[in-house]
Short mmCIF file of C-alpha atoms in Angstrom, two decimals:
data_model
loop_
_atom_site.label_atom_id
_atom_site.label_comp_id
_atom_site.label_asym_id
_atom_site.label_seq_id
_atom_site.Cartn_x
_atom_site.Cartn_y
_atom_site.Cartn_z
CA UNK A 1 -23.22 75.39 -57.24
CA UNK A 2 -22.36 71.88 -56.05
CA UNK A 3 -23.10 71.01 -52.46
CA UNK A 4 -21.47 68.50 -50.11
CA UNK A 5 -23.62 67.07 -47.33
CA UNK A 6 -21.81 63.80 -46.66
CA UNK A 7 -18.33 62.69 -45.63
CA UNK A 8 -16.79 59.50 -46.96
CA UNK A 9 -14.16 58.10 -44.62
CA UNK A 10 -10.73 57.24 -45.97
CA UNK A 11 -11.27 53.47 -45.97
CA UNK A 12 -14.35 53.83 -48.20
CA UNK A 13 -12.95 56.40 -50.67
CA UNK A 14 -12.73 55.07 -54.23
CA UNK A 15 -9.93 56.79 -56.16
CA UNK A 16 -11.87 56.65 -59.43
CA UNK A 17 -14.59 58.84 -57.91
CA UNK A 18 -12.20 61.54 -56.68
CA UNK A 19 -12.23 64.54 -59.02
CA UNK A 20 -10.35 67.10 -56.93
CA UNK A 21 -8.70 67.74 -53.57
CA UNK A 22 -9.12 70.47 -50.99
CA UNK A 23 -6.35 71.38 -48.53
CA UNK A 24 -7.61 72.31 -45.06
CA UNK A 25 -5.95 73.08 -41.74
CA UNK A 26 -7.11 71.32 -38.57
CA UNK A 27 -9.63 74.05 -37.70
CA UNK A 28 -11.20 74.05 -41.17
CA UNK A 29 -11.51 70.26 -41.01
CA UNK A 30 -14.01 70.72 -38.16
CA UNK A 31 -16.27 73.19 -39.98
CA UNK A 32 -19.81 72.10 -40.85
CA UNK A 33 -20.59 74.84 -43.37
CA UNK A 34 -18.81 77.18 -45.74
CA UNK A 35 -17.72 77.60 -49.34
CA UNK A 36 -14.63 75.66 -50.31
CA UNK A 37 -12.37 75.90 -53.35
CA UNK A 38 -10.45 72.77 -54.26
CA UNK A 39 -6.97 72.73 -55.80
CA UNK A 40 -8.27 71.85 -59.26
CA UNK A 41 -10.86 74.63 -59.34
CA UNK A 42 -13.91 72.81 -58.01
CA UNK A 43 -15.99 75.17 -55.86
CA UNK A 44 -18.70 73.79 -53.60
CA UNK A 45 -20.75 74.61 -50.54
CA UNK A 46 -20.18 72.50 -47.45
CA UNK A 47 -23.49 71.78 -45.72
CA UNK A 48 -23.04 69.07 -43.10
CA UNK A 49 -25.80 68.42 -40.59
CA UNK A 50 -23.40 68.83 -37.67
CA UNK A 51 -19.78 69.59 -36.90
CA UNK A 52 -17.67 66.54 -37.67
CA UNK A 53 -13.91 66.03 -37.46
CA UNK A 54 -12.73 65.36 -41.02
CA UNK A 55 -9.43 63.51 -41.28
CA UNK A 56 -6.66 63.59 -43.87
CA UNK A 57 -7.65 61.13 -46.61
CA UNK A 58 -11.40 61.47 -46.11
CA UNK A 59 -13.53 62.99 -48.87
CA UNK A 60 -16.58 65.19 -49.29
CA UNK A 61 -19.32 63.67 -51.45
CA UNK A 62 -20.91 66.19 -53.79
CA UNK A 63 -24.60 66.02 -54.64
CA UNK A 64 -23.76 64.56 -58.07
CA UNK A 65 -21.78 61.69 -56.54
CA UNK A 66 -18.29 63.03 -57.19
CA UNK A 67 -15.75 63.05 -54.38
CA UNK A 68 -13.38 65.82 -53.31
CA UNK A 69 -10.51 64.44 -51.25
CA UNK A 70 -9.39 66.18 -48.07
CA UNK A 71 -5.71 66.86 -47.48
CA UNK A 72 -4.31 68.10 -44.18
CA UNK A 73 -2.56 71.44 -44.67
CA UNK A 74 0.94 72.03 -43.38
CA UNK A 75 0.88 74.23 -40.30
CA UNK A 76 3.38 75.97 -38.04
CA UNK A 77 3.70 73.70 -35.01
CA UNK A 78 5.89 72.95 -32.04
CA UNK A 79 7.54 69.53 -31.83
CA UNK A 80 7.67 68.76 -28.12
CA UNK A 81 9.95 66.16 -26.57
CA UNK A 82 11.16 65.31 -23.08
CA UNK A 83 13.86 63.12 -21.57
CA UNK A 84 11.36 62.02 -18.94
CA UNK A 85 8.22 60.50 -20.53
CA UNK A 86 6.20 61.52 -17.47
CA UNK A 87 6.66 65.16 -18.45
CA UNK A 88 5.08 64.51 -21.84
CA UNK A 89 2.17 62.72 -20.20
CA UNK A 90 1.69 65.59 -17.76
CA UNK A 91 1.83 68.14 -20.57
CA UNK A 92 -0.66 66.15 -22.66
CA UNK A 93 -3.03 66.15 -19.67
CA UNK A 94 -2.64 69.92 -19.25
CA UNK A 95 -3.21 70.50 -22.96
CA UNK A 96 -6.39 68.45 -22.84
CA UNK A 97 -7.62 70.39 -19.84
CA UNK A 98 -7.02 73.63 -21.73
CA UNK A 99 -8.72 72.27 -24.89
CA UNK A 100 -5.51 72.67 -26.89
CA UNK A 101 -5.38 70.26 -29.85
CA UNK A 102 -2.39 67.92 -29.86
CA UNK A 103 -1.06 65.18 -32.10
CA UNK A 104 0.43 62.36 -30.06
CA UNK A 105 3.38 60.26 -31.21
CA UNK A 106 5.33 57.47 -29.44
CA UNK A 107 7.71 59.95 -27.80
CA UNK A 108 6.60 63.33 -29.14
CA UNK A 109 3.73 65.81 -29.11
CA UNK A 110 2.86 68.25 -31.88
CA UNK A 111 0.95 71.32 -30.79
CA UNK A 112 0.07 74.72 -32.29
CA UNK A 113 2.61 77.51 -31.79
CA UNK A 114 -0.02 79.30 -29.71
CA UNK A 115 0.62 76.73 -26.95
CA UNK A 116 4.24 77.86 -26.53
CA UNK A 117 3.72 79.36 -23.08
CA UNK A 118 2.12 76.21 -21.73
CA UNK A 119 4.91 74.09 -23.18
CA UNK A 120 7.60 76.38 -21.80
CA UNK A 121 6.46 75.79 -18.24
CA UNK A 122 6.36 72.01 -18.59
CA UNK A 123 10.09 71.31 -18.62
CA UNK A 124 9.85 69.85 -22.13
CA UNK A 125 11.90 70.96 -25.12
CA UNK A 126 10.11 72.44 -28.14
CA UNK A 127 11.28 72.99 -31.70
CA UNK A 128 9.35 74.82 -34.44
CA UNK A 129 8.33 72.62 -37.39
CA UNK A 130 6.04 72.88 -40.39
CA UNK A 131 4.01 69.77 -41.14
CA UNK A 132 0.50 68.44 -41.57
CA UNK A 133 -1.32 68.60 -38.25
CA UNK A 134 -3.49 65.63 -37.33
CA UNK A 135 -4.59 66.18 -33.72
CA UNK A 136 -6.37 63.55 -31.68
CA UNK A 137 -10.15 63.47 -31.85
CA UNK A 138 -11.97 65.06 -28.96
CA UNK A 139 -13.62 62.63 -26.56
CA UNK A 140 -17.11 64.01 -27.22
CA UNK A 141 -16.83 63.66 -31.01
CA UNK A 142 -19.65 61.25 -31.95
CA UNK A 143 -19.61 61.58 -35.71
CA UNK A 144 -22.60 60.04 -37.47
CA UNK A 145 -20.94 60.04 -40.87
CA UNK A 146 -19.15 57.17 -42.56
CA UNK A 147 -17.28 54.10 -41.42
CA UNK A 148 -15.51 55.74 -38.50
CA UNK A 149 -18.76 56.23 -36.59
CA UNK A 150 -19.45 52.53 -36.29
CA UNK A 151 -15.91 51.79 -35.23
CA UNK A 152 -15.71 54.63 -32.73
CA UNK A 153 -19.08 53.77 -31.23
CA UNK A 154 -18.20 50.13 -30.74
CA UNK A 155 -14.85 51.07 -29.28
CA UNK A 156 -16.47 53.48 -26.86
CA UNK A 157 -18.90 50.82 -25.71
CA UNK A 158 -16.05 48.37 -25.22
CA UNK A 159 -14.06 50.85 -23.17
CA UNK A 160 -17.10 51.60 -21.03
CA UNK A 161 -17.51 47.94 -20.25
CA UNK A 162 -13.87 47.60 -19.32
CA UNK A 163 -14.00 50.63 -17.08
CA UNK A 164 -17.15 49.28 -15.41
CA UNK A 165 -15.57 45.89 -14.80
CA UNK A 166 -12.39 47.48 -13.49
CA UNK A 167 -14.41 49.60 -11.09
CA UNK A 168 -16.17 46.54 -9.71
CA UNK A 169 -12.94 44.57 -9.39
CA UNK A 170 -11.10 47.37 -7.63
CA UNK A 171 -13.95 48.04 -5.18
CA UNK A 172 -14.73 44.42 -4.60
CA UNK A 173 -18.07 45.15 -2.90
CA UNK A 174 -20.26 43.51 -5.48
CA UNK A 175 -17.96 40.51 -5.68
CA UNK A 176 -17.97 40.09 -1.90
CA UNK A 177 -21.72 40.57 -1.72
CA UNK A 178 -22.17 37.87 -4.29
CA UNK A 179 -19.91 35.53 -2.39
CA UNK A 180 -21.79 36.22 0.85
CA UNK A 181 -25.16 35.55 -0.75
CA UNK A 182 -23.81 32.36 -2.26
CA UNK A 183 -22.54 31.20 1.11
CA UNK A 184 -25.88 32.01 2.70
CA UNK A 185 -27.62 29.91 0.11
CA UNK A 186 -25.76 26.83 1.25
CA UNK A 187 -26.38 27.37 4.95
CA UNK A 188 -30.14 26.71 4.80
CA UNK A 189 -29.45 23.71 2.59
CA UNK A 190 -27.01 22.25 5.08
CA UNK A 191 -29.44 22.97 7.93
CA UNK A 192 -32.30 21.16 6.19
CA UNK A 193 -30.04 18.27 5.45
CA UNK A 194 -28.97 18.07 9.07
CA UNK A 195 -32.60 18.19 10.15
CA UNK A 196 -33.38 15.32 7.84
CA UNK A 197 -30.59 13.19 9.27
CA UNK A 198 -31.85 13.86 12.80
CA UNK A 199 -35.32 12.69 11.84
CA UNK A 200 -33.92 9.43 10.46
CA UNK A 201 -32.07 8.85 13.68
#
């Protein structure tokens, strides 16, 4: 039985190495272990070291070097829209707080049908649709597999730096303290200089 222990991210997938494709819903794309059957008949055991979010277009690398592409399955979803964008933002915040997966578009949210009650109380309109579901990655997803890890890690570090700088700018304490210390540095200098002039006189 073939085994897959690595994920190849979409950008690094070589079509000539892909021998089959497996169709998975969003929940199955987060599984670390299990037996999978691809569309062309390839059966393999998934044995990842940790739970990793696998995206549409990624591939599992088998122990013999072959790749099995991952396709996002079509799922029953709700297409959520609102005349007031603030309602969508508020709903997205509530969904995140309830750990409900959501796919975010420019003016639309896609959520599982199970979130119907939460959507109903938001003032947004919802229509049932069937489509591939590609929810946003969770904030704590620190995948160690493939190209996406390096990109996500660098992006996270960049965001942290921005947030840190913004916090300092908005508070202003460190900036003011620096300015005060700088001013104090010149006062002794001016005093010494004045003392020197007095001596010459």
